[in-house]
């Protein structure tokens, strides 16, 4: 992989810093305990009251702790494994590594802008920056001129994978718009805003996740070579992110936080399907095709 040394250094930095911040996020518990806070919009919000996320609402804190746990159990091991595979010259390793870096980029971008200020703020920013540059370098390491659909077996289910990416992009978009638009019409507070400045997760999803899912799905259906690459990376990122979201939903339910039925059903279902999509993609990658610069 081109830029292999720089990417390796950035990945090692991400592994070390994310492990430290995630472990502290899961196991820290200092603080007086839950307490109520009146937001500037007059909404009474119950805050976590202890640990790293003590000034976050119970809903966001429970999600952050669940995501930290997924980062420790899934994200970091996958980053290590994919880096090893990539260093061995495997295309599957490059795709897994790039997709996993996408997860870390999304995760620590959301932490940097959503989480209430805490002692790990600079670490979140550093992780966001390292993940952004590592992801960018990894993406540009694929030689798009040599990239062709021949890297995938002719039996590759383009309709299933492309259709699913279109479906998940449209579904997530409609789900978030269904939460935001009624509040705009009623001039009310959107569900989930609580004491935060804005809807960061919805902004990231509607601004990046939804468009890239729809675009990659469309390109796969057209059997576009770049579409295969983009879809593979989106799906790897989707697995790590949806696993984290499934953990968040479980954590919120255990914490007594209200979660909509649609979220309880859709996200775990998407998680299962996207894992199957990754299986299909890896199964049909031909390692004999040389895609990368040396």
GROMACS .gro file of C-alpha atoms in nm:
model
  294
    1UNK     CA    1   0.000   0.000   0.000
    2UNK     CA    2   0.124   0.347  -0.089
    3UNK     CA    3   0.209   0.564   0.214
    4UNK     CA    4   0.229   0.240   0.416
    5UNK     CA    5   0.478   0.374   0.672
    6UNK     CA    6   0.281   0.689   0.746
    7UNK     CA    7  -0.046   0.496   0.766
    8UNK     CA    8   0.115   0.244   1.001
    9UNK     CA    9   0.236   0.522   1.235
   10UNK     CA   10  -0.106   0.686   1.236
   11UNK     CA   11  -0.283   0.355   1.299
   12UNK     CA   12  -0.054   0.275   1.593
   13UNK     CA   13  -0.127   0.621   1.736
   14UNK     CA   14  -0.501   0.559   1.694
   15UNK     CA   15  -0.478   0.218   1.863
   16UNK     CA   16  -0.292   0.353   2.166
   17UNK     CA   17  -0.500   0.668   2.220
   18UNK     CA   18  -0.838   0.504   2.152
   19UNK     CA   19  -0.755   0.221   2.391
   20UNK     CA   20  -0.666   0.467   2.668
   21UNK     CA   21  -0.973   0.687   2.617
   22UNK     CA   22  -1.212   0.393   2.572
   23UNK     CA   23  -1.093   0.204   2.880
   24UNK     CA   24  -1.120   0.520   3.089
   25UNK     CA   25  -1.463   0.595   2.943
   26UNK     CA   26  -1.594   0.249   3.035
   27UNK     CA   27  -1.446   0.211   3.382
   28UNK     CA   28  -1.430   0.565   3.527
   29UNK     CA   29  -1.702   0.631   3.785
   30UNK     CA   30  -1.596   0.927   4.001
   31UNK     CA   31  -1.868   1.181   4.064
   32UNK     CA   32  -2.175   1.248   4.279
   33UNK     CA   33  -2.419   1.054   4.059
   34UNK     CA   34  -2.717   1.147   3.845
   35UNK     CA   35  -2.867   1.495   3.873
   36UNK     CA   36  -3.111   1.708   3.677
   37UNK     CA   37  -3.019   2.010   3.468
   38UNK     CA   38  -3.239   2.274   3.307
   39UNK     CA   39  -3.133   2.346   2.946
   40UNK     CA   40  -3.144   2.692   2.789
   41UNK     CA   41  -3.457   2.577   2.606
   42UNK     CA   42  -3.633   2.492   2.931
   43UNK     CA   43  -3.598   2.114   2.900
   44UNK     CA   44  -3.516   1.918   3.217
   45UNK     CA   45  -3.232   1.677   3.137
   46UNK     CA   46  -3.095   1.404   3.364
   47UNK     CA   47  -2.715   1.399   3.350
   48UNK     CA   48  -2.489   1.097   3.404
   49UNK     CA   49  -2.321   1.255   3.707
   50UNK     CA   50  -2.016   1.028   3.722
   51UNK     CA   51  -1.728   0.901   3.513
   52UNK     CA   52  -1.576   1.062   3.207
   53UNK     CA   53  -1.919   1.151   3.069
   54UNK     CA   54  -2.061   1.292   3.392
   55UNK     CA   55  -2.185   1.614   3.226
   56UNK     CA   56  -2.351   1.428   2.937
   57UNK     CA   57  -2.713   1.321   2.949
   58UNK     CA   58  -2.788   0.963   3.048
   59UNK     CA   59  -2.885   0.889   2.688
   60UNK     CA   60  -2.558   1.015   2.538
   61UNK     CA   61  -2.339   0.883   2.822
   62UNK     CA   62  -2.484   0.532   2.791
   63UNK     CA   63  -2.424   0.544   2.415
   64UNK     CA   64  -2.067   0.666   2.460
   65UNK     CA   65  -1.985   0.391   2.712
   66UNK     CA   66  -2.133   0.129   2.478
   67UNK     CA   67  -1.935   0.268   2.186
   68UNK     CA   68  -1.615   0.268   2.393
   69UNK     CA   69  -1.674  -0.098   2.471
   70UNK     CA   70  -1.727  -0.181   2.103
   71UNK     CA   71  -1.410   0.012   2.017
   72UNK     CA   72  -1.216  -0.203   2.264
   73UNK     CA   73  -1.370  -0.536   2.165
   74UNK     CA   74  -1.423  -0.487   1.790
   75UNK     CA   75  -1.269  -0.167   1.654
   76UNK     CA   76  -0.914  -0.194   1.785
   77UNK     CA   77  -0.872  -0.570   1.714
   78UNK     CA   78  -1.007  -0.517   1.361
   79UNK     CA   79  -0.764  -0.229   1.312
   80UNK     CA   80  -0.472  -0.448   1.420
   81UNK     CA   81  -0.579  -0.745   1.206
   82UNK     CA   82  -0.647  -0.535   0.896
   83UNK     CA   83  -0.315  -0.350   0.932
   84UNK     CA   84  -0.134  -0.686   0.948
   85UNK     CA   85  -0.322  -0.813   0.640
   86UNK     CA   86  -0.251  -0.491   0.452
   87UNK     CA   87   0.121  -0.513   0.533
   88UNK     CA   88   0.111  -0.864   0.384
   89UNK     CA   89  -0.009  -0.714   0.058
   90UNK     CA   90  -0.365  -0.842   0.073
   91UNK     CA   91  -0.637  -0.637  -0.097
   92UNK     CA   92  -0.883  -0.758   0.166
   93UNK     CA   93  -0.656  -0.608   0.428
   94UNK     CA   94  -0.650  -0.272   0.251
   95UNK     CA   95  -1.029  -0.264   0.228
   96UNK     CA   96  -1.079  -0.372   0.591
   97UNK     CA   97  -0.823  -0.119   0.711
   98UNK     CA   98  -0.977   0.170   0.518
   99UNK     CA   99  -1.329   0.084   0.633
  100UNK     CA  100  -1.219   0.050   0.995
  101UNK     CA  101  -1.042   0.386   0.977
  102UNK     CA  102  -1.374   0.526   0.858
  103UNK     CA  103  -1.530   0.401   1.182
  104UNK     CA  104  -1.264   0.573   1.395
  105UNK     CA  105  -1.299   0.894   1.193
  106UNK     CA  106  -1.677   0.900   1.244
  107UNK     CA  107  -1.653   0.802   1.610
  108UNK     CA  108  -1.402   1.063   1.721
  109UNK     CA  109  -1.552   1.335   1.503
  110UNK     CA  110  -1.877   1.280   1.693
  111UNK     CA  111  -1.691   1.273   2.026
  112UNK     CA  112  -1.508   1.598   1.941
  113UNK     CA  113  -1.827   1.787   1.857
  114UNK     CA  114  -2.100   1.614   2.059
  115UNK     CA  115  -1.961   1.509   2.396
  116UNK     CA  116  -1.961   1.766   2.673
  117UNK     CA  117  -1.610   1.898   2.733
  118UNK     CA  118  -1.399   1.656   2.939
  119UNK     CA  119  -1.024   1.594   3.005
  120UNK     CA  120  -0.996   1.380   2.690
  121UNK     CA  121  -1.100   1.657   2.451
  122UNK     CA  122  -0.754   1.701   2.296
  123UNK     CA  123  -0.720   1.324   2.260
  124UNK     CA  124  -1.052   1.313   2.073
  125UNK     CA  125  -0.931   1.588   1.840
  126UNK     CA  126  -0.599   1.410   1.785
  127UNK     CA  127  -0.779   1.082   1.714
  128UNK     CA  128  -1.015   1.258   1.472
  129UNK     CA  129  -0.719   1.416   1.291
  130UNK     CA  130  -0.511   1.096   1.280
  131UNK     CA  131  -0.808   0.894   1.154
  132UNK     CA  132  -0.888   1.154   0.887
  133UNK     CA  133  -0.536   1.158   0.743
  134UNK     CA  134  -0.492   0.781   0.770
  135UNK     CA  135  -0.829   0.726   0.599
  136UNK     CA  136  -0.745   0.977   0.325
  137UNK     CA  137  -0.404   0.822   0.260
  138UNK     CA  138  -0.554   0.472   0.258
  139UNK     CA  139  -0.822   0.575   0.007
  140UNK     CA  140  -0.568   0.734  -0.225
  141UNK     CA  141  -0.347   0.423  -0.208
  142UNK     CA  142  -0.583   0.234  -0.438
  143UNK     CA  143  -0.490   0.275  -0.803
  144UNK     CA  144  -0.822   0.370  -0.959
  145UNK     CA  145  -0.681   0.339  -1.311
  146UNK     CA  146  -0.609  -0.028  -1.252
  147UNK     CA  147  -0.919  -0.085  -1.044
  148UNK     CA  148  -1.173  -0.290  -1.238
  149UNK     CA  149  -1.469  -0.510  -1.164
  150UNK     CA  150  -1.251  -0.812  -1.242
  151UNK     CA  151  -1.131  -0.799  -0.883
  152UNK     CA  152  -1.468  -0.943  -0.791
  153UNK     CA  153  -1.603  -1.276  -0.898
  154UNK     CA  154  -1.864  -1.264  -1.175
  155UNK     CA  155  -2.110  -1.413  -0.927
  156UNK     CA  156  -2.089  -1.104  -0.707
  157UNK     CA  157  -2.449  -1.012  -0.610
  158UNK     CA  158  -2.447  -0.651  -0.728
  159UNK     CA  159  -2.826  -0.618  -0.702
  160UNK     CA  160  -2.837  -0.738  -0.342
  161UNK     CA  161  -2.541  -0.532  -0.215
  162UNK     CA  162  -2.623  -0.223  -0.420
  163UNK     CA  163  -2.991  -0.244  -0.335
  164UNK     CA  164  -2.919  -0.279   0.036
  165UNK     CA  165  -2.688   0.023   0.037
  166UNK     CA  166  -2.957   0.230  -0.135
  167UNK     CA  167  -3.217   0.102   0.110
  168UNK     CA  168  -3.014   0.174   0.423
  169UNK     CA  169  -2.919   0.520   0.298
  170UNK     CA  170  -3.279   0.617   0.223
  171UNK     CA  171  -3.413   0.456   0.543
  172UNK     CA  172  -3.166   0.631   0.775
  173UNK     CA  173  -3.228   0.959   0.594
  174UNK     CA  174  -3.606   0.930   0.632
  175UNK     CA  175  -3.573   0.820   0.995
  176UNK     CA  176  -3.371   1.129   1.093
  177UNK     CA  177  -3.586   1.363   0.883
  178UNK     CA  178  -3.889   1.213   1.056
  179UNK     CA  179  -3.742   1.333   1.384
  180UNK     CA  180  -3.627   1.676   1.266
  181UNK     CA  181  -3.895   1.801   1.024
  182UNK     CA  182  -4.195   1.777   1.265
  183UNK     CA  183  -3.998   1.982   1.520
  184UNK     CA  184  -3.923   2.245   1.254
  185UNK     CA  185  -4.292   2.260   1.157
  186UNK     CA  186  -4.409   2.285   1.521
  187UNK     CA  187  -4.122   2.514   1.621
  188UNK     CA  188  -4.047   2.269   1.902
  189UNK     CA  189  -3.739   2.097   2.044
  190UNK     CA  190  -3.630   1.791   1.843
  191UNK     CA  191  -3.628   1.463   2.034
  192UNK     CA  192  -3.277   1.390   2.158
  193UNK     CA  193  -3.144   1.748   2.153
  194UNK     CA  194  -3.155   1.772   2.534
  195UNK     CA  195  -2.894   2.026   2.655
  196UNK     CA  196  -2.670   2.000   2.349
  197UNK     CA  197  -2.613   2.277   2.093
  198UNK     CA  198  -2.728   2.085   1.786
  199UNK     CA  199  -2.796   1.739   1.642
  200UNK     CA  200  -2.439   1.631   1.565
  201UNK     CA  201  -2.507   1.264   1.483
  202UNK     CA  202  -2.796   1.352   1.254
  203UNK     CA  203  -2.578   1.613   1.082
  204UNK     CA  204  -2.300   1.358   1.022
  205UNK     CA  205  -2.542   1.093   0.899
  206UNK     CA  206  -2.745   1.321   0.671
  207UNK     CA  207  -2.435   1.502   0.546
  208UNK     CA  208  -2.206   1.204   0.487
  209UNK     CA  209  -2.344   0.858   0.567
  210UNK     CA  210  -2.671   0.886   0.374
  211UNK     CA  211  -2.523   1.036   0.053
  212UNK     CA  212  -2.227   0.797   0.043
  213UNK     CA  213  -2.452   0.495   0.101
  214UNK     CA  214  -2.682   0.601  -0.183
  215UNK     CA  215  -2.390   0.685  -0.413
  216UNK     CA  216  -2.205   0.358  -0.351
  217UNK     CA  217  -2.526   0.158  -0.394
  218UNK     CA  218  -2.598   0.328  -0.726
  219UNK     CA  219  -2.242   0.271  -0.852
  220UNK     CA  220  -2.250  -0.097  -0.755
  221UNK     CA  221  -2.576  -0.144  -0.944
  222UNK     CA  222  -2.406   0.017  -1.244
  223UNK     CA  223  -2.112  -0.224  -1.194
  224UNK     CA  224  -1.880   0.072  -1.166
  225UNK     CA  225  -1.527  -0.021  -1.055
  226UNK     CA  226  -1.498   0.264  -0.804
  227UNK     CA  227  -1.840   0.165  -0.674
  228UNK     CA  228  -1.710  -0.177  -0.570
  229UNK     CA  229  -1.428  -0.016  -0.373
  230UNK     CA  230  -1.649   0.251  -0.216
  231UNK     CA  231  -1.921   0.000  -0.126
  232UNK     CA  232  -1.668  -0.232   0.036
  233UNK     CA  233  -1.534   0.048   0.255
  234UNK     CA  234  -1.884   0.173   0.343
  235UNK     CA  235  -1.988  -0.179   0.446
  236UNK     CA  236  -1.682  -0.235   0.667
  237UNK     CA  237  -1.745   0.101   0.831
  238UNK     CA  238  -2.112   0.009   0.859
  239UNK     CA  239  -2.038  -0.312   1.049
  240UNK     CA  240  -1.831  -0.140   1.314
  241UNK     CA  241  -2.073   0.151   1.341
  242UNK     CA  242  -2.390  -0.060   1.348
  243UNK     CA  243  -2.235  -0.292   1.607
  244UNK     CA  244  -2.169   0.016   1.819
  245UNK     CA  245  -2.525   0.143   1.764
  246UNK     CA  246  -2.669  -0.197   1.862
  247UNK     CA  247  -2.461  -0.179   2.180
  248UNK     CA  248  -2.586   0.176   2.238
  249UNK     CA  249  -2.948   0.067   2.207
  250UNK     CA  250  -2.896  -0.214   2.459
  251UNK     CA  251  -2.714   0.023   2.695
  252UNK     CA  252  -2.989   0.285   2.670
  253UNK     CA  253  -3.261   0.030   2.738
  254UNK     CA  254  -3.071  -0.093   3.045
  255UNK     CA  255  -3.036   0.268   3.162
  256UNK     CA  256  -3.408   0.328   3.127
  257UNK     CA  257  -3.374   0.562   2.829
  258UNK     CA  258  -3.662   0.561   2.582
  259UNK     CA  259  -3.566   0.419   2.241
  260UNK     CA  260  -3.810   0.413   1.950
  261UNK     CA  261  -3.935   0.076   1.825
  262UNK     CA  262  -3.805   0.155   1.476
  263UNK     CA  263  -3.451   0.203   1.608
  264UNK     CA  264  -3.470  -0.115   1.819
  265UNK     CA  265  -3.573  -0.317   1.514
  266UNK     CA  266  -3.395  -0.151   1.223
  267UNK     CA  267  -3.039  -0.101   1.347
  268UNK     CA  268  -2.976  -0.458   1.474
  269UNK     CA  269  -3.139  -0.589   1.154
  270UNK     CA  270  -2.914  -0.367   0.942
  271UNK     CA  271  -2.620  -0.495   1.146
  272UNK     CA  272  -2.692  -0.857   1.053
  273UNK     CA  273  -2.744  -0.779   0.684
  274UNK     CA  274  -2.431  -0.564   0.654
  275UNK     CA  275  -2.221  -0.844   0.806
  276UNK     CA  276  -2.360  -1.076   0.538
  277UNK     CA  277  -2.273  -0.816   0.272
  278UNK     CA  278  -1.913  -0.806   0.396
  279UNK     CA  279  -1.898  -1.187   0.376
  280UNK     CA  280  -2.013  -1.170   0.013
  281UNK     CA  281  -1.759  -0.900  -0.074
  282UNK     CA  282  -1.459  -1.073   0.085
  283UNK     CA  283  -1.564  -1.403  -0.069
  284UNK     CA  284  -1.557  -1.253  -0.418
  285UNK     CA  285  -1.233  -1.055  -0.399
  286UNK     CA  286  -0.962  -1.197  -0.624
  287UNK     CA  287  -0.629  -1.141  -0.450
  288UNK     CA  288  -0.445  -1.211  -0.777
  289UNK     CA  289  -0.549  -0.873  -0.913
  290UNK     CA  290  -0.294  -0.605  -0.836
  291UNK     CA  291  -0.475  -0.285  -0.739
  292UNK     CA  292  -0.219  -0.086  -0.552
  293UNK     CA  293   0.088   0.119  -0.604
  294UNK     CA  294   0.412  -0.026  -0.476
   0.00000   0.00000   0.00000
